[in-house]
Each structure stands twice: as structure tokens, then as C-alpha cells.
mmCIF file of C-alpha atoms in Angstrom:
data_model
loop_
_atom_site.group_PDB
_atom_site.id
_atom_site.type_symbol
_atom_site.label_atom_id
_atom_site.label_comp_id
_atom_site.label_asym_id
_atom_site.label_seq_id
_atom_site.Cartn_x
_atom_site.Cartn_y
_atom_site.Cartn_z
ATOM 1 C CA UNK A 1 92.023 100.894 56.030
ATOM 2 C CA UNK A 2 92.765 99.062 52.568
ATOM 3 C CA UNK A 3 94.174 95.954 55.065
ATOM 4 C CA UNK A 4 91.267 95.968 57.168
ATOM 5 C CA UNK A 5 88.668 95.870 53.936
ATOM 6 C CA UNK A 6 90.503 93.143 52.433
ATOM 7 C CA UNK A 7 90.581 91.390 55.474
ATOM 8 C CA UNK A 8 86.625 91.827 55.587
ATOM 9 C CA UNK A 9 85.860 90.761 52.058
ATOM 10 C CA UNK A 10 82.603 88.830 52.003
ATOM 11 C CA UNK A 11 82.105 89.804 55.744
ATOM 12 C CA UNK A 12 80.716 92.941 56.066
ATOM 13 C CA UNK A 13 81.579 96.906 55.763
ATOM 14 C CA UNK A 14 84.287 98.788 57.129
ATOM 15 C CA UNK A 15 84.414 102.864 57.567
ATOM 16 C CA UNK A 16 86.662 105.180 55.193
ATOM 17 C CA UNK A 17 88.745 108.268 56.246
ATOM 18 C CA UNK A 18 87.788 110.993 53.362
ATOM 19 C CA UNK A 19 90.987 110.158 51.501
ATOM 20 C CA UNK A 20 90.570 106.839 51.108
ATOM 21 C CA UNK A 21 86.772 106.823 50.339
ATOM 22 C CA UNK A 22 88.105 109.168 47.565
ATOM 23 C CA UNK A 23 90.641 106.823 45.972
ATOM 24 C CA UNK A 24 88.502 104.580 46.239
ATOM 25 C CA UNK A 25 86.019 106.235 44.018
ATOM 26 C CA UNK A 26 88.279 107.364 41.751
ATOM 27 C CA UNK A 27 89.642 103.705 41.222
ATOM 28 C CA UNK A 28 86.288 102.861 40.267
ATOM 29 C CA UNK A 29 85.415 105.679 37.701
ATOM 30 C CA UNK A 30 88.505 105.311 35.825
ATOM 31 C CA UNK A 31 87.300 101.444 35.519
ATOM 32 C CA UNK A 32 84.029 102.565 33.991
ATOM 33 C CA UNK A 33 85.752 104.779 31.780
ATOM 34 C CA UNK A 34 88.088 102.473 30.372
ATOM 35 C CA UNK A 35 86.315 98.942 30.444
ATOM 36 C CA UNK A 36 87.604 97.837 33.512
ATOM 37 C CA UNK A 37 91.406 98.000 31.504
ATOM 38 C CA UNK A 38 92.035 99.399 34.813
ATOM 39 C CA UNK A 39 91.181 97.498 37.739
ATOM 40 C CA UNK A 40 91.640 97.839 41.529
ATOM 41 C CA UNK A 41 90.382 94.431 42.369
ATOM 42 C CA UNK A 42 93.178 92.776 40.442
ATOM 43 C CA UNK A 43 95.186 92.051 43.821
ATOM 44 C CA UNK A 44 94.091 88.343 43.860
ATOM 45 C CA UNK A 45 95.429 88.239 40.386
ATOM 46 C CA UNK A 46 98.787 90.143 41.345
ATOM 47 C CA UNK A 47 99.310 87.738 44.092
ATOM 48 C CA UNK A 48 99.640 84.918 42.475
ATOM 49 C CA UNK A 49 101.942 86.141 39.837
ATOM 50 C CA UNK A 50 103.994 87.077 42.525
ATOM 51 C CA UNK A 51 104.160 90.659 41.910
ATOM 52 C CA UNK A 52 103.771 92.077 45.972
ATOM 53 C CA UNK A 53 106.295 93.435 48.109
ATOM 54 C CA UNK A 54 107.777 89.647 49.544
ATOM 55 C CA UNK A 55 106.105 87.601 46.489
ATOM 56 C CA UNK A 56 107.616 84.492 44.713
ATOM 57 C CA UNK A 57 107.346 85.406 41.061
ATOM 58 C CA UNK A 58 106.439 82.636 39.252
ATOM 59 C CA UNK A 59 103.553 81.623 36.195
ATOM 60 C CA UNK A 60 100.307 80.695 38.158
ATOM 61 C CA UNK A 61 98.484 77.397 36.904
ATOM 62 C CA UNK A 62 95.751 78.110 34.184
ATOM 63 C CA UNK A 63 93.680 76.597 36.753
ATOM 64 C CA UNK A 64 94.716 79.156 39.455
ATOM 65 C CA UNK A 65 94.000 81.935 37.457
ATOM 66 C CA UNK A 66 90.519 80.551 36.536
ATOM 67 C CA UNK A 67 89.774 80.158 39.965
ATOM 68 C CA UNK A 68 90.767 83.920 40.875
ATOM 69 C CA UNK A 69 89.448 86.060 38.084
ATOM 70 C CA UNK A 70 85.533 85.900 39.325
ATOM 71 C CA UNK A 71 87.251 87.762 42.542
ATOM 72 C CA UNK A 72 88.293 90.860 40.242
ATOM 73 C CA UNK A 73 84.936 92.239 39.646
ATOM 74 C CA UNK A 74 85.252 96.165 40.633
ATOM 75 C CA UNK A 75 81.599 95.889 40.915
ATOM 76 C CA UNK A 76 81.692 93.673 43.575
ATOM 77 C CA UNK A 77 83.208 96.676 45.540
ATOM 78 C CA UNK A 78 80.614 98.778 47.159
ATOM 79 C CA UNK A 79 80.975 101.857 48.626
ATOM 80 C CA UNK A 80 78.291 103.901 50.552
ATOM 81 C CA UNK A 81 78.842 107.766 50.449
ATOM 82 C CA UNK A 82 76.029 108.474 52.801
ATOM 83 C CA UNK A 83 78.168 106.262 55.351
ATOM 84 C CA UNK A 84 81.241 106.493 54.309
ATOM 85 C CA UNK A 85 82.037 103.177 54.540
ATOM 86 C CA UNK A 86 83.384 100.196 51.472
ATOM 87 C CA UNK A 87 82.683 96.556 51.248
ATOM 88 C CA UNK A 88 83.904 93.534 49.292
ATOM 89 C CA UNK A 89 81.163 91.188 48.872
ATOM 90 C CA UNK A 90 83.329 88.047 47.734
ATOM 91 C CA UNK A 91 85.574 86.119 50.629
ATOM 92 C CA UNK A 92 88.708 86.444 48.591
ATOM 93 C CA UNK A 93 88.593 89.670 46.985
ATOM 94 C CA UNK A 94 90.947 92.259 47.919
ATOM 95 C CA UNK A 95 91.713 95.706 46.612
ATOM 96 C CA UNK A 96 94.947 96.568 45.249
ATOM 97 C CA UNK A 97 95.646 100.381 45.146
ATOM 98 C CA UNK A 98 99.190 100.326 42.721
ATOM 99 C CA UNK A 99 97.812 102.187 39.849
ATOM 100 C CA UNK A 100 96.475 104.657 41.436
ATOM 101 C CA UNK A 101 97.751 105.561 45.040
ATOM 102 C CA UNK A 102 101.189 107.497 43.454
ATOM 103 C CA UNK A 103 98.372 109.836 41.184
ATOM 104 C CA UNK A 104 96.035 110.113 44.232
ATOM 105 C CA UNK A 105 99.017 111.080 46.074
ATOM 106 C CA UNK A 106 100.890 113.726 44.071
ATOM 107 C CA UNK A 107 97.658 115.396 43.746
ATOM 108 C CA UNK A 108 97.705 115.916 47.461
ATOM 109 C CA UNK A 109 101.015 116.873 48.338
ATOM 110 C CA UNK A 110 101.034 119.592 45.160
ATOM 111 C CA UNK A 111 97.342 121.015 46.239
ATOM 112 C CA UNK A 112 98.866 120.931 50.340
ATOM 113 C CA UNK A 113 102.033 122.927 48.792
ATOM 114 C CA UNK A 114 100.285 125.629 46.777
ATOM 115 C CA UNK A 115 98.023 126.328 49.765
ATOM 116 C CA UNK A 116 101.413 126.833 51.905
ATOM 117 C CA UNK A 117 102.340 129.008 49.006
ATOM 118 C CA UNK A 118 104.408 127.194 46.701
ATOM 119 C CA UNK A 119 104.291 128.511 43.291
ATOM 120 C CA UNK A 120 107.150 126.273 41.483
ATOM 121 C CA UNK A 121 107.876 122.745 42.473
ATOM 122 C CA UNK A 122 108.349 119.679 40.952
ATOM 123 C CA UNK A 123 107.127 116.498 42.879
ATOM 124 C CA UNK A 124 108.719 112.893 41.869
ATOM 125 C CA UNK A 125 107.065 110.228 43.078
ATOM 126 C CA UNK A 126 108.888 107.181 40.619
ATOM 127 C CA UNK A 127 107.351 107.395 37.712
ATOM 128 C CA UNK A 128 104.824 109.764 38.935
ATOM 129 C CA UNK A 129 106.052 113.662 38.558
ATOM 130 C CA UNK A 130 103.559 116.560 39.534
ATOM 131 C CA UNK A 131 104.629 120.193 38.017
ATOM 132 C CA UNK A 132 103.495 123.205 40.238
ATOM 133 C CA UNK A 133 103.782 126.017 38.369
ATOM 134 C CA UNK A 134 106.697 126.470 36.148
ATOM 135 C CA UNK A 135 110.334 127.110 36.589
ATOM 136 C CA UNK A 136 111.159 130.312 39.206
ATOM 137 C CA UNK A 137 112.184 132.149 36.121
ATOM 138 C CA UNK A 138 109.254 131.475 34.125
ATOM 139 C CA UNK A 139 110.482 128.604 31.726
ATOM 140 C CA UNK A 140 108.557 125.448 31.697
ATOM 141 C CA UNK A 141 109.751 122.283 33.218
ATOM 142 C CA UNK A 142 111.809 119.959 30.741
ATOM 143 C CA UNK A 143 110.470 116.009 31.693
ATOM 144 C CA UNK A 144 112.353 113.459 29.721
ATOM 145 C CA UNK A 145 109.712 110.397 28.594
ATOM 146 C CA UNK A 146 112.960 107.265 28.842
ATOM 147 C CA UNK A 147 113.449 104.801 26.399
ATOM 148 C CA UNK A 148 111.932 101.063 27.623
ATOM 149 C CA UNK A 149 114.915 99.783 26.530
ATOM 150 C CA UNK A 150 117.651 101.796 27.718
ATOM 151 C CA UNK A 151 117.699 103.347 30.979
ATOM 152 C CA UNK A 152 120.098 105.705 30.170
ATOM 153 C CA UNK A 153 117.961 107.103 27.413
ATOM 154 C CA UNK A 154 115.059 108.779 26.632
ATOM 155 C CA UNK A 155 112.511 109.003 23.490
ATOM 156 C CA UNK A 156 111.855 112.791 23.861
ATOM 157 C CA UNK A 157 111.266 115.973 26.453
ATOM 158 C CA UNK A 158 108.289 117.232 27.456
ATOM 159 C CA UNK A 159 107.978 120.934 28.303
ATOM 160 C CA UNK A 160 105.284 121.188 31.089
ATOM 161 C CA UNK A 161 103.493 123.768 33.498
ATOM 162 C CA UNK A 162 101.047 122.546 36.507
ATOM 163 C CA UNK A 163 100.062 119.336 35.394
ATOM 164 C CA UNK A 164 100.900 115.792 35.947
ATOM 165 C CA UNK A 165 103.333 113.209 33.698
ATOM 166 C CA UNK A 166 102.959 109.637 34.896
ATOM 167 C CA UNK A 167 104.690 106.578 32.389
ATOM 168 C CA UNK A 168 103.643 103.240 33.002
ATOM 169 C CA UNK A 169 105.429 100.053 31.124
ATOM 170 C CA UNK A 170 106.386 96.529 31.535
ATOM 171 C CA UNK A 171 109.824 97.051 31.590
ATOM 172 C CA UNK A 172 111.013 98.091 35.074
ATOM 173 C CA UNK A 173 108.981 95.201 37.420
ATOM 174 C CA UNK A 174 109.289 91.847 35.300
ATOM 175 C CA UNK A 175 110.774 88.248 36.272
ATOM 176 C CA UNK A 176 111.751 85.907 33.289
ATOM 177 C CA UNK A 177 110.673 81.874 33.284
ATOM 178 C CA UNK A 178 111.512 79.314 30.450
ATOM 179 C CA UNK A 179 113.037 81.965 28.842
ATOM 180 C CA UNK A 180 109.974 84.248 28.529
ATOM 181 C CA UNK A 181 109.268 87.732 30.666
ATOM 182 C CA UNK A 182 106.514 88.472 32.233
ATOM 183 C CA UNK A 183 105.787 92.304 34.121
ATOM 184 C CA UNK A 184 103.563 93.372 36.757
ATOM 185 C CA UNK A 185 100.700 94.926 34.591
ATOM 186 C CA UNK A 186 98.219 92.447 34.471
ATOM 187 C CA UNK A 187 95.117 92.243 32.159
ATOM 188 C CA UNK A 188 91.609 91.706 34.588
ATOM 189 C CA UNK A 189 90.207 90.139 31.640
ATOM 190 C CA UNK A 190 92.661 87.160 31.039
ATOM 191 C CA UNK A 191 94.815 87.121 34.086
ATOM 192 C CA UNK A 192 98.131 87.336 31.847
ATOM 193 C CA UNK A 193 100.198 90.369 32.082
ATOM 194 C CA UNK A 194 98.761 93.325 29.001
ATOM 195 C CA UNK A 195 100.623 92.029 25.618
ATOM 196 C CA UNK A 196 98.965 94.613 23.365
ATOM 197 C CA UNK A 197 102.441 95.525 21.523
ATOM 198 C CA UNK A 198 102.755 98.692 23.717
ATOM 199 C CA UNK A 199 106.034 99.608 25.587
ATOM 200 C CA UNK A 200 105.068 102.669 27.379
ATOM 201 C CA UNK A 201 102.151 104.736 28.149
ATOM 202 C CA UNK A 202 102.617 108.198 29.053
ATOM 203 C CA UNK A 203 99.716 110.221 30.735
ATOM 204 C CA UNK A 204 99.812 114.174 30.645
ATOM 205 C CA UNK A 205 96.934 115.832 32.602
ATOM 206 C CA UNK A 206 96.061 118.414 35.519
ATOM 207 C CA UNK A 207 94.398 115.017 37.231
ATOM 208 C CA UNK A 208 97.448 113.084 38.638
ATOM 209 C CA UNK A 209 94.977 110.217 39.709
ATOM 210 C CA UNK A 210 93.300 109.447 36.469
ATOM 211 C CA UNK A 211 96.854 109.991 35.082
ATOM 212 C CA UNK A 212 98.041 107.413 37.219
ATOM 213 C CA UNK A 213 95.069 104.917 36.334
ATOM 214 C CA UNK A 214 95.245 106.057 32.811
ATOM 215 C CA UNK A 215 98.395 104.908 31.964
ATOM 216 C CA UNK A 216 98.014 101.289 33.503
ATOM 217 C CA UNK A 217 94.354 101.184 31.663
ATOM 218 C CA UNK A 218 95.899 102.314 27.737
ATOM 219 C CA UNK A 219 98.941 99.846 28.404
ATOM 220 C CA UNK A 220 96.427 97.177 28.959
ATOM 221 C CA UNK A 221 94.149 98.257 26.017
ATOM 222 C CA UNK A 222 96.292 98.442 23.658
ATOM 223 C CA UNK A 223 97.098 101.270 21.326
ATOM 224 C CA UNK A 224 94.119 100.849 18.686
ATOM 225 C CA UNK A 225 91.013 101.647 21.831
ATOM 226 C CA UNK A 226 93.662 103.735 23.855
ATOM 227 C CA UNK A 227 93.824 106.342 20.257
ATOM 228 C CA UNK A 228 89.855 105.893 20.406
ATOM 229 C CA UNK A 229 89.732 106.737 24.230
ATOM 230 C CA UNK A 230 92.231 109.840 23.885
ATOM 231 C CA UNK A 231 90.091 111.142 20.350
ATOM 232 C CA UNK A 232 86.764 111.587 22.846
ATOM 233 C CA UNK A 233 88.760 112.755 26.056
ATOM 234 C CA UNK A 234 89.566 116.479 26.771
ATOM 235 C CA UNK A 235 91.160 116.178 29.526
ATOM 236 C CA UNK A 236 94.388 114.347 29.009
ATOM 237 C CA UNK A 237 97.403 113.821 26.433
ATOM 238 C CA UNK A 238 99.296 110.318 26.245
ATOM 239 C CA UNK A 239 102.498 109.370 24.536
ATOM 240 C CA UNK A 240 103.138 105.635 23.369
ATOM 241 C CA UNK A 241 105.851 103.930 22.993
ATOM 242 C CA UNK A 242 105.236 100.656 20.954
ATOM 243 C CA UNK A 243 107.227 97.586 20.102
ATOM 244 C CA UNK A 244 108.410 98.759 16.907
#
């Protein structure tokens, strides 16, 4: 459904399943909440960084990047709940569902398992783990947060119970030209990947979507609005990790 509204950008409308009308929706509110830091009409951008499944990483032209930012206006994405049905009103636009689909996901599978009566379960997704319940005898579920810079170690343990822990970071999708590196998480507002001094975000919450978008949106912002964003929120907990 995502392929066939892309393909119809600045054509017309196509109709949603329920799920993907959903994710859909979600994408957009966690854009309004966090200043568009997190964006799902960023795939232009994505593309021409490279950063899709058979991609040629390389720096885009200045010029390129001009050109494609005007296509990564969520509002430009609208969706009809009476119809249930999406469109994309620019030729060019496309919708790009990486920071979000993994949250949107986990939230599924857990809510399908407890209904089939699973009362402790851990679901790992890469990056993306979903805590049903606690441990079978009672203890909560030890989640290591790793260290950007070593693989093979981690910054702390969480102890969790039916919630969501998603880490985003520059450090695991990244190519390196003329001796600089560039990751995957780009900024919608300059087209560059986020370089707000952050290493790692790390999302805690019972929502595994906004989780998901969450920690893409306070790795973009940087850690100054991210603290802001957090202080008026009651519904998550984050962990940064920052250059120093």
C-alpha cells in the first residue's frame, strides 16, 4: 500500500487497510509533536543519500538536496478517515515508514500475544524490544542501553515491565566520504544527516510507535529541545548518550 501511494504522489488517492491508515496517522502526530524532527516524507531525502535497501551511498549535490526538500512536507500528506484512503499531493513525494514501522509493529505482535494469553515475553525487533509482562518468576526484564562506540559494551541496564525500549543513533547505518561519516538519520529541515552532538536516543514508553518515532525525532533535535520535550511529556522516559 506504501508502494502504490508513492507511486501515486501528485496523482490522486489510494485506499488504506486499517493498519496502515493507522501508521500513517501516527507518523503524522508524532511530526506535530516534535516540529516535524520526525518526518515520514523524508524518503526523497533518504534516497539520495543512498540510505535504501540497494542504494549507492554517496553526498548528494547542495543543489540536489535543494531541489528535494519542498517534497518532505508531512503536510502535503493527506489522509481521509471518513474514506480511508491517503494521498501525496506533490509528483515526487514518497513516504518513508523507517522510524516508525518497527514501533507500529511491536505494538501489534505484543497486543496479538497477550490476547492469545501471553503474560511474559520479550519481543526484539533490532533495536526495537517490547516487554510483556515481566519475567515468569516475577523479576523485571534487564535491557542493556550499548555503548555507540563499542558494540561489545553497554552504558547501563534498564529494569523494565510491559513497556517498550527503542535506541536510535548514527552509529550502526553510516558510509564514510573524504574522510568524513555520514548515518542514515537525516534532518527534514537541512537535508544533512542530525549533527546535534547526540550519540544515542533511548525511548522508554507503553507506546512502541511514538517510541519508535521518538527516538529518531530527539536525535534530530538535539538534546537542549529533546530535555524541553521530555519536561512537558508524561508519557515517556529517554536516555541520551552524547558526544562527550
Amino acid at each position: 500500500e506504501i508502494a502504490r501511494l508513492n507511486k501515486q504522489a501528485g496523482i490522486g488517492a489510494i485506499s488504506l487497510s486499517e493498519d496502515t491508515e493507522k501508521v500513517l496517522i501516527n507518523g503524522k502526530e508524532i511530526g506535530e509533536l516534535t516540529n516535524q524532527a520526525f518526518d515520514i516524507t523524508i524518503s526523497p531525502v533518504v534516497k539520495a543519500w543512498g540510505f535504501t535497501t540497494d542504494g549507492e551511498k554517496h553526498v548528494p549535490s547542495p543543489e540536489a538536496l535543494e531541489s528535494l526538500l519542498p517534497l518532505t512536507k508531512a503536510e502535503d500528506l493527506v489522509i481521509d478517515e471518513n474514506e480511508s484512503s491517503a494521498e501525496l499531493l506533490k509528483k515526487g513525494m514518497a513516504v518513508d515508514l523507517g522510524g516508525i514501522a518497527k514501533g507500529y509493529t511491536s505494538d501489534a505482535v505484543t497486543a496479538l500475544l497477550k490476547e492469545n494469553g501471553v503474560t511474559s515475553g520479550l519481543v526484539y525487533l533490532g533495536g526495537n524490544i517490547s516487554a510483556i509482562g515481566a519475567k515468569p518468576n516475577g523479576e523485571k526484564w534487564n535491557i542493556a542501553v550499548e555503548n555507540p562506540l563499542d558494540a561489545n559494551d553497554y552504558v547501563g541496564l534498564l529494569a523494565v515491565e510491559d513497556c517498550s525500549v527503542v535506541t536510535s543513533g548514527g552509529y550502526q547505518r553510516y558510509f564514510e566520504e573524504n574522510g568524513k561519516r555520514y548515518h542514515h538519520i537525516i534532518d527534514s529541515n537541512t537535508g544533512y544527516p542530525a549533527d546535534k552532538d547526540l550519540l544515542s536516543v533511548t525511548i522508554i514508553s507503553k507506546d512502541g510507535a511514538k517510541a519508535d518515532g521518538f527516538s529518531t525525532a530527539l536525535f534530530v533535535m538535539g538534546l537542549e529541545e529533546s530535555v524541553n520535550l521530555w519536561r512537558n511529556s508524561n508519557d515517556f522516559e529517554v536516555i541520551f548518550v552524547t558526544t562527550d
